[in-house]
Amino acid sequence: AQSVTQLDSQVPVFEEAPVELRCNYSSSVSVYLFWYVQYPNQGLQLLLKYLSGSTLVKGINGFEAEFNKSQTSFHLRKPSVHISDTAEYFCAVSVLTDKLIFGTGTRLQVFP
Amino acid sequence: DTAVSQTPKYLVTQMGNDKSIKCEQNLGHDTMYWYKQDSKKFLKIMFSYNNKELIINETVPNRFSPKSPDKAHLNLHINSLELGDSAVYFCASSQLTGAAGNTIYFGEGSWLTVV
């Protein structure tokens, strides 16, 4: 069975600082990987996804993630965060079907 | 235009009541889903439908009954509501089924509180 672990439940950072949100997955077969963002009181929005090809994936709002098969990781990064990036971030995997298996989320809090 | 819309956005109801949440997508997608997000923000799939046919049922209590009158709609009916049903319910859709990697589009959620 597949699983997703988001190692940090909360990540506080100051505005304009870089940030990395960590995600590790477990699967015996190839997976597709996703990062979704949930702004307060809103639904989930896709930031980026990895299907195949280049291991560095660029998404919306200046975010990028790197797929590392040997470390079974898909960490999300942004070189300089804004106040508006304050949100909950979810890593997810899917295998063979559209069923998404989510991690428990990381709350990114950006301070001025 | 909202791609995946669900109503109501907020719902407060008493234990034992029956309630429905409606969902519509205008993306022309064939597949629709219901996800549940609990108080700890944990998200889990409940159901998925492809072209009105049930594809995934994640051992959800049978008090929860999804209904898909057409491929653009997937409603969720909940009987005999319990305190533990309090959560945010997200409707979602995607274009294809049977193939992983599709982008799934989520609605804005329906906050259900059972008192």
PDB file of C-alpha atoms in Angstrom:
ATOM      1  CA  ALA A   1       0.000   0.000   0.000  1.00  0.00           C
ATOM      2  CA  GLN A   2       1.061   3.563  -0.595  1.00  0.00           C
ATOM      3  CA  SER A   3       1.533   6.197   2.052  1.00  0.00           C
ATOM      4  CA  VAL A   4       2.704   9.786   2.316  1.00  0.00           C
ATOM      5  CA  THR A   5       4.539  11.376   5.211  1.00  0.00           C
ATOM      6  CA  GLN A   6       4.857  15.092   5.650  1.00  0.00           C
ATOM      7  CA  LEU A   7       7.517  15.470   8.260  1.00  0.00           C
ATOM      8  CA  ASP A   8       6.619  18.945   9.489  1.00  0.00           C
ATOM      9  CA  SER A   9       3.159  19.830  10.698  1.00  0.00           C
ATOM     10  CA  GLN A  10       4.052  23.530  10.862  1.00  0.00           C
ATOM     11  CA  VAL A  11       6.738  25.620   9.219  1.00  0.00           C
ATOM     12  CA  PRO A  12       7.093  29.248  10.335  1.00  0.00           C
ATOM     13  CA  VAL A  13       9.215  31.534   8.162  1.00  0.00           C
ATOM     14  CA  PHE A  14       9.774  35.216   7.660  1.00  0.00           C
ATOM     15  CA  GLU A  15       8.727  36.930   4.487  1.00  0.00           C
ATOM     16  CA  GLU A  16      11.299  36.752   1.645  1.00  0.00           C
ATOM     17  CA  ALA A  17      13.057  33.790   3.266  1.00  0.00           C
ATOM     18  CA  PRO A  18      13.401  30.481   1.409  1.00  0.00           C
ATOM     19  CA  VAL A  19      11.286  27.549   2.464  1.00  0.00           C
ATOM     20  CA  GLU A  20      11.272  23.792   2.008  1.00  0.00           C
ATOM     21  CA  LEU A  21       8.291  21.594   2.858  1.00  0.00           C
ATOM     22  CA  ARG A  22       9.242  17.954   3.127  1.00  0.00           C
ATOM     23  CA  CYS A  23       7.351  14.995   1.740  1.00  0.00           C
ATOM     24  CA  ASN A  24       8.317  11.339   1.693  1.00  0.00           C
ATOM     25  CA  TYR A  25       6.309   8.547   0.172  1.00  0.00           C
ATOM     26  CA  SER A  26       6.207   4.798   0.368  1.00  0.00           C
ATOM     27  CA  SER A  27       5.249   2.608  -2.561  1.00  0.00           C
ATOM     28  CA  SER A  28       6.391  -0.632  -4.144  1.00  0.00           C
ATOM     29  CA  VAL A  29       5.465   0.620  -7.607  1.00  0.00           C
ATOM     30  CA  SER A  30       5.937   3.829  -9.540  1.00  0.00           C
ATOM     31  CA  VAL A  31       3.868   6.720  -8.295  1.00  0.00           C
ATOM     32  CA  TYR A  32       2.616  10.055  -9.471  1.00  0.00           C
ATOM     33  CA  LEU A  33       3.232  12.874  -7.017  1.00  0.00           C
ATOM     34  CA  PHE A  34       1.342  16.059  -6.329  1.00  0.00           C
ATOM     35  CA  TRP A  35       1.438  19.143  -4.162  1.00  0.00           C
ATOM     36  CA  TYR A  36      -1.828  20.896  -3.385  1.00  0.00           C
ATOM     37  CA  VAL A  37      -2.337  24.153  -1.474  1.00  0.00           C
ATOM     38  CA  GLN A  38      -5.333  25.018   0.665  1.00  0.00           C
ATOM     39  CA  TYR A  39      -5.806  28.675   1.564  1.00  0.00           C
ATOM     40  CA  PRO A  40      -7.899  29.435   4.649  1.00  0.00           C
ATOM     41  CA  ASN A  41     -11.519  28.396   4.219  1.00  0.00           C
ATOM     42  CA  GLN A  42     -10.983  27.399   0.613  1.00  0.00           C
ATOM     43  CA  GLY A  43     -10.678  24.231  -1.425  1.00  0.00           C
ATOM     44  CA  LEU A  44      -7.500  22.634  -2.674  1.00  0.00           C
ATOM     45  CA  GLN A  45      -5.597  23.955  -5.643  1.00  0.00           C
ATOM     46  CA  LEU A  46      -2.935  22.062  -7.548  1.00  0.00           C
ATOM     47  CA  LEU A  47       0.529  23.616  -7.214  1.00  0.00           C
ATOM     48  CA  LEU A  48       2.431  21.091  -9.296  1.00  0.00           C
ATOM     49  CA  LYS A  49       2.711  17.430 -10.140  1.00  0.00           C
ATOM     50  CA  TYR A  50       5.323  14.918 -11.194  1.00  0.00           C
ATOM     51  CA  LEU A  51       4.357  12.266 -13.715  1.00  0.00           C
ATOM     52  CA  SER A  52       7.628  11.414 -15.443  1.00  0.00           C
ATOM     53  CA  GLY A  53      10.633  13.005 -17.090  1.00  0.00           C
ATOM     54  CA  SER A  54      12.605  15.792 -15.462  1.00  0.00           C
ATOM     55  CA  THR A  55      12.792  15.342 -11.727  1.00  0.00           C
ATOM     56  CA  LEU A  56      12.574  19.089 -11.117  1.00  0.00           C
ATOM     57  CA  VAL A  57       9.010  20.259 -11.499  1.00  0.00           C
ATOM     58  CA  LYS A  58       7.982  23.889 -11.569  1.00  0.00           C
ATOM     59  CA  GLY A  59       4.539  24.931 -10.463  1.00  0.00           C
ATOM     60  CA  ILE A  60       2.446  27.995  -9.896  1.00  0.00           C
ATOM     61  CA  ASN A  61       3.283  30.914  -7.603  1.00  0.00           C
ATOM     62  CA  GLY A  62       7.034  30.315  -7.855  1.00  0.00           C
ATOM     63  CA  PHE A  63       7.013  26.887  -6.228  1.00  0.00           C
ATOM     64  CA  GLU A  64       9.055  23.940  -7.425  1.00  0.00           C
ATOM     65  CA  ALA A  65       9.598  20.386  -6.251  1.00  0.00           C
ATOM     66  CA  GLU A  66      12.200  17.753  -6.869  1.00  0.00           C
ATOM     67  CA  PHE A  67      11.443  14.077  -7.226  1.00  0.00           C
ATOM     68  CA  ASN A  68      14.135  11.913  -5.671  1.00  0.00           C
ATOM     69  CA  LYS A  69      13.466   8.253  -6.304  1.00  0.00           C
ATOM     70  CA  SER A  70      16.345   6.921  -4.214  1.00  0.00           C
ATOM     71  CA  GLN A  71      15.203   8.889  -1.187  1.00  0.00           C
ATOM     72  CA  THR A  72      11.497   8.484  -2.030  1.00  0.00           C
ATOM     73  CA  SER A  73      11.025  12.195  -1.515  1.00  0.00           C
ATOM     74  CA  PHE A  74       9.202  15.026  -3.243  1.00  0.00           C
ATOM     75  CA  HIS A  75      10.103  18.161  -1.318  1.00  0.00           C
ATOM     76  CA  LEU A  76       8.502  21.488  -2.163  1.00  0.00           C
ATOM     77  CA  ARG A  77      10.605  24.637  -2.289  1.00  0.00           C
ATOM     78  CA  LYS A  78      10.255  28.341  -2.837  1.00  0.00           C
ATOM     79  CA  PRO A  79      13.268  30.697  -2.836  1.00  0.00           C
ATOM     80  CA  SER A  80      11.397  33.672  -1.376  1.00  0.00           C
ATOM     81  CA  VAL A  81       8.010  33.449   0.295  1.00  0.00           C
ATOM     82  CA  HIS A  82       5.306  36.070   0.605  1.00  0.00           C
ATOM     83  CA  ILE A  83       2.688  36.666   3.255  1.00  0.00           C
ATOM     84  CA  SER A  84       0.132  35.410   0.746  1.00  0.00           C
ATOM     85  CA  ASP A  85       1.789  31.975   0.749  1.00  0.00           C
ATOM     86  CA  THR A  86       0.422  31.341   4.233  1.00  0.00           C
ATOM     87  CA  ALA A  87      -1.668  28.209   3.780  1.00  0.00           C
ATOM     88  CA  GLU A  88      -1.859  24.462   4.324  1.00  0.00           C
ATOM     89  CA  TYR A  89       0.181  22.401   1.869  1.00  0.00           C
ATOM     90  CA  PHE A  90      -0.614  18.798   1.061  1.00  0.00           C
ATOM     91  CA  CYS A  91       1.577  16.247  -0.632  1.00  0.00           C
ATOM     92  CA  ALA A  92      -0.249  13.387  -2.364  1.00  0.00           C
ATOM     93  CA  VAL A  93       0.423  10.292  -4.446  1.00  0.00           C
ATOM     94  CA  SER A  94      -1.603   8.274  -6.874  1.00  0.00           C
ATOM     95  CA  VAL A  95      -0.874   4.842  -8.302  1.00  0.00           C
ATOM     96  CA  LEU A  96      -2.672   3.332 -11.278  1.00  0.00           C
ATOM     97  CA  THR A  97      -5.930   5.152 -10.529  1.00  0.00           C
ATOM     98  CA  ASP A  98      -7.093   8.671  -9.800  1.00  0.00           C
ATOM     99  CA  LYS A  99      -7.365   7.950  -6.089  1.00  0.00           C
ATOM    100  CA  LEU A 100      -5.202  10.460  -4.280  1.00  0.00           C
ATOM    101  CA  ILE A 101      -3.551   9.487  -1.016  1.00  0.00           C
ATOM    102  CA  PHE A 102      -2.751  12.592   0.975  1.00  0.00           C
ATOM    103  CA  GLY A 103      -0.219  13.391   3.634  1.00  0.00           C
ATOM    104  CA  THR A 104      -1.329  15.054   6.838  1.00  0.00           C
ATOM    105  CA  GLY A 105      -0.457  18.533   5.602  1.00  0.00           C
ATOM    106  CA  THR A 106       2.076  21.204   6.527  1.00  0.00           C
ATOM    107  CA  ARG A 107       0.942  24.564   7.759  1.00  0.00           C
ATOM    108  CA  LEU A 108       3.186  27.274   6.263  1.00  0.00           C
ATOM    109  CA  GLN A 109       2.992  30.472   8.290  1.00  0.00           C
ATOM    110  CA  VAL A 110       4.758  33.466   6.789  1.00  0.00           C
ATOM    111  CA  PHE A 111       5.538  36.345   9.141  1.00  0.00           C
ATOM    112  CA  PRO A 112       6.294  39.942   8.098  1.00  0.00           C
TER     113      PRO A 112
ATOM    114  CA  ASP B   1     -17.308  30.614 -13.520  1.00  0.00           C
ATOM    115  CA  THR B   2     -16.758  28.169 -10.693  1.00  0.00           C
ATOM    116  CA  ALA B   3     -15.443  24.872 -12.045  1.00  0.00           C
ATOM    117  CA  VAL B   4     -16.568  22.647  -9.167  1.00  0.00           C
ATOM    118  CA  SER B   5     -19.301  24.116  -7.022  1.00  0.00           C
ATOM    119  CA  GLN B   6     -20.889  22.618  -3.969  1.00  0.00           C
ATOM    120  CA  THR B   7     -23.724  23.719  -1.722  1.00  0.00           C
ATOM    121  CA  PRO B   8     -24.225  24.481   1.039  1.00  0.00           C
ATOM    122  CA  LYS B   9     -20.864  25.875   2.114  1.00  0.00           C
ATOM    123  CA  TYR B  10     -21.817  25.738   5.795  1.00  0.00           C
ATOM    124  CA  LEU B  11     -24.259  23.385   7.446  1.00  0.00           C
ATOM    125  CA  VAL B  12     -25.060  23.030  11.136  1.00  0.00           C
ATOM    126  CA  THR B  13     -27.482  20.295  12.071  1.00  0.00           C
ATOM    127  CA  GLN B  14     -28.524  18.091  14.945  1.00  0.00           C
ATOM    128  CA  MET B  15     -27.577  14.471  15.508  1.00  0.00           C
ATOM    129  CA  GLY B  16     -29.952  12.060  13.878  1.00  0.00           C
ATOM    130  CA  ASN B  17     -30.939  14.370  11.034  1.00  0.00           C
ATOM    131  CA  ASP B  18     -30.562  13.577   7.344  1.00  0.00           C
ATOM    132  CA  LYS B  19     -28.780  16.085   5.119  1.00  0.00           C
ATOM    133  CA  SER B  20     -27.546  16.408   1.555  1.00  0.00           C
ATOM    134  CA  ILE B  21     -24.650  18.224  -0.046  1.00  0.00           C
ATOM    135  CA  LYS B  22     -24.879  18.969  -3.746  1.00  0.00           C
ATOM    136  CA  CYS B  23     -22.030  19.164  -6.213  1.00  0.00           C
ATOM    137  CA  GLU B  24     -21.820  20.224  -9.828  1.00  0.00           C
ATOM    138  CA  GLN B  25     -18.869  20.528 -12.189  1.00  0.00           C
ATOM    139  CA  ASN B  26     -18.872  22.461 -15.453  1.00  0.00           C
ATOM    140  CA  LEU B  27     -15.522  21.141 -16.711  1.00  0.00           C
ATOM    141  CA  GLY B  28     -16.970  18.338 -18.804  1.00  0.00           C
ATOM    142  CA  HIS B  29     -15.152  15.774 -16.684  1.00  0.00           C
ATOM    143  CA  ASP B  30     -16.230  12.152 -16.534  1.00  0.00           C
ATOM    144  CA  THR B  31     -15.110  11.427 -12.989  1.00  0.00           C
ATOM    145  CA  MET B  32     -16.275  12.950  -9.731  1.00  0.00           C
ATOM    146  CA  TYR B  33     -15.264  12.363  -6.123  1.00  0.00           C
ATOM    147  CA  TRP B  34     -16.104  13.045  -2.535  1.00  0.00           C
ATOM    148  CA  TYR B  35     -13.272  13.588  -0.063  1.00  0.00           C
ATOM    149  CA  LYS B  36     -13.583  14.104   3.678  1.00  0.00           C
ATOM    150  CA  GLN B  37     -11.265  16.361   5.683  1.00  0.00           C
ATOM    151  CA  ASP B  38     -11.399  15.818   9.425  1.00  0.00           C
ATOM    152  CA  SER B  39     -10.635  18.240  12.232  1.00  0.00           C
ATOM    153  CA  LYS B  40      -6.923  17.436  11.964  1.00  0.00           C
ATOM    154  CA  LYS B  41      -6.953  18.413   8.298  1.00  0.00           C
ATOM    155  CA  PHE B  42      -6.512  14.800   7.190  1.00  0.00           C
ATOM    156  CA  LEU B  43      -7.995  14.253   3.719  1.00  0.00           C
ATOM    157  CA  LYS B  44      -9.334  10.937   2.582  1.00  0.00           C
ATOM    158  CA  ILE B  45     -11.286   9.800  -0.423  1.00  0.00           C
ATOM    159  CA  MET B  46     -14.803   8.535   0.208  1.00  0.00           C
ATOM    160  CA  PHE B  47     -16.218   7.800  -3.232  1.00  0.00           C
ATOM    161  CA  SER B  48     -15.518   8.200  -6.886  1.00  0.00           C
ATOM    162  CA  TYR B  49     -17.934   7.977  -9.796  1.00  0.00           C
ATOM    163  CA  ASN B  50     -17.199   7.687 -13.481  1.00  0.00           C
ATOM    164  CA  ASN B  51     -20.030   8.668 -15.768  1.00  0.00           C
ATOM    165  CA  LYS B  52     -22.612   7.977 -13.056  1.00  0.00           C
ATOM    166  CA  GLU B  53     -21.087   4.624 -12.117  1.00  0.00           C
ATOM    167  CA  LEU B  54     -19.538   3.969  -8.683  1.00  0.00           C
ATOM    168  CA  ILE B  55     -15.829   3.220  -9.011  1.00  0.00           C
ATOM    169  CA  ILE B  56     -14.390   3.675  -5.527  1.00  0.00           C
ATOM    170  CA  ASN B  57     -16.116   3.182  -2.195  1.00  0.00           C
ATOM    171  CA  GLU B  58     -13.648   3.472   0.642  1.00  0.00           C
ATOM    172  CA  THR B  59     -15.577   1.460   3.251  1.00  0.00           C
ATOM    173  CA  VAL B  60     -17.652   4.463   4.151  1.00  0.00           C
ATOM    174  CA  PRO B  61     -20.629   3.735   6.471  1.00  0.00           C
ATOM    175  CA  ASN B  62     -23.760   3.039   4.491  1.00  0.00           C
ATOM    176  CA  ARG B  63     -25.363   6.087   6.099  1.00  0.00           C
ATOM    177  CA  PHE B  64     -23.475   7.927   3.363  1.00  0.00           C
ATOM    178  CA  SER B  65     -25.076   7.505  -0.034  1.00  0.00           C
ATOM    179  CA  PRO B  66     -23.726   9.286  -3.095  1.00  0.00           C
ATOM    180  CA  LYS B  67     -26.040   9.864  -6.009  1.00  0.00           C
ATOM    181  CA  SER B  68     -25.026  10.843  -9.514  1.00  0.00           C
ATOM    182  CA  PRO B  69     -27.988  11.828 -11.705  1.00  0.00           C
ATOM    183  CA  ASP B  70     -25.627  12.684 -14.553  1.00  0.00           C
ATOM    184  CA  LYS B  71     -21.894  12.954 -15.009  1.00  0.00           C
ATOM    185  CA  ALA B  72     -21.869  16.642 -14.068  1.00  0.00           C
ATOM    186  CA  HIS B  73     -23.455  16.085 -10.665  1.00  0.00           C
ATOM    187  CA  LEU B  74     -22.529  14.034  -7.626  1.00  0.00           C
ATOM    188  CA  ASN B  75     -24.590  14.616  -4.516  1.00  0.00           C
ATOM    189  CA  LEU B  76     -23.868  13.247  -1.061  1.00  0.00           C
ATOM    190  CA  HIS B  77     -26.715  12.249   1.201  1.00  0.00           C
ATOM    191  CA  ILE B  78     -26.041  11.455   4.833  1.00  0.00           C
ATOM    192  CA  ASN B  79     -28.591   9.688   7.029  1.00  0.00           C
ATOM    193  CA  SER B  80     -28.780   9.689  10.820  1.00  0.00           C
ATOM    194  CA  LEU B  81     -25.961  12.164  11.286  1.00  0.00           C
ATOM    195  CA  GLU B  82     -23.488  11.517  14.093  1.00  0.00           C
ATOM    196  CA  LEU B  83     -21.115  13.855  15.904  1.00  0.00           C
ATOM    197  CA  GLY B  84     -18.174  12.177  14.179  1.00  0.00           C
ATOM    198  CA  ASP B  85     -19.531  13.185  10.795  1.00  0.00           C
ATOM    199  CA  SER B  86     -18.512  16.766  11.510  1.00  0.00           C
ATOM    200  CA  ALA B  87     -15.911  17.565   8.875  1.00  0.00           C
ATOM    201  CA  VAL B  88     -15.295  19.415   5.657  1.00  0.00           C
ATOM    202  CA  TYR B  89     -16.543  17.533   2.617  1.00  0.00           C
ATOM    203  CA  PHE B  90     -14.876  18.266  -0.693  1.00  0.00           C
ATOM    204  CA  CYS B  91     -16.314  17.445  -4.051  1.00  0.00           C
ATOM    205  CA  ALA B  92     -13.822  17.053  -6.895  1.00  0.00           C
ATOM    206  CA  SER B  93     -13.601  16.036 -10.529  1.00  0.00           C
ATOM    207  CA  SER B  94     -11.075  14.875 -13.101  1.00  0.00           C
ATOM    208  CA  GLN B  95     -11.140  14.261 -16.815  1.00  0.00           C
ATOM    209  CA  LEU B  96     -10.170  10.631 -17.067  1.00  0.00           C
ATOM    210  CA  THR B  97     -10.502   7.605 -14.927  1.00  0.00           C
ATOM    211  CA  GLY B  98      -8.464   4.484 -14.699  1.00  0.00           C
ATOM    212  CA  ALA B  99      -5.280   6.412 -15.271  1.00  0.00           C
ATOM    213  CA  ALA B 100      -3.232   7.942 -12.512  1.00  0.00           C
ATOM    214  CA  GLY B 101      -1.687  11.363 -12.813  1.00  0.00           C
ATOM    215  CA  ASN B 102      -4.807  13.299 -13.747  1.00  0.00           C
ATOM    216  CA  THR B 103      -5.233  16.675 -12.159  1.00  0.00           C
ATOM    217  CA  ILE B 104      -8.103  16.614  -9.728  1.00  0.00           C
ATOM    218  CA  TYR B 105     -10.069  19.832  -9.336  1.00  0.00           C
ATOM    219  CA  PHE B 106     -11.607  20.485  -5.955  1.00  0.00           C
ATOM    220  CA  GLY B 107     -14.612  22.476  -4.892  1.00  0.00           C
ATOM    221  CA  GLU B 108     -14.399  24.929  -2.016  1.00  0.00           C
ATOM    222  CA  GLY B 109     -15.741  22.506   0.539  1.00  0.00           C
ATOM    223  CA  SER B 110     -18.838  22.125   2.663  1.00  0.00           C
ATOM    224  CA  TRP B 111     -18.303  22.609   6.397  1.00  0.00           C
ATOM    225  CA  LEU B 112     -20.639  20.226   8.212  1.00  0.00           C
ATOM    226  CA  THR B 113     -21.090  20.593  11.963  1.00  0.00           C
ATOM    227  CA  VAL B 114     -23.225  18.081  13.826  1.00  0.00           C
ATOM    228  CA  VAL B 115     -24.387  19.183  17.278  1.00  0.00           C
TER     229      VAL B 115
END
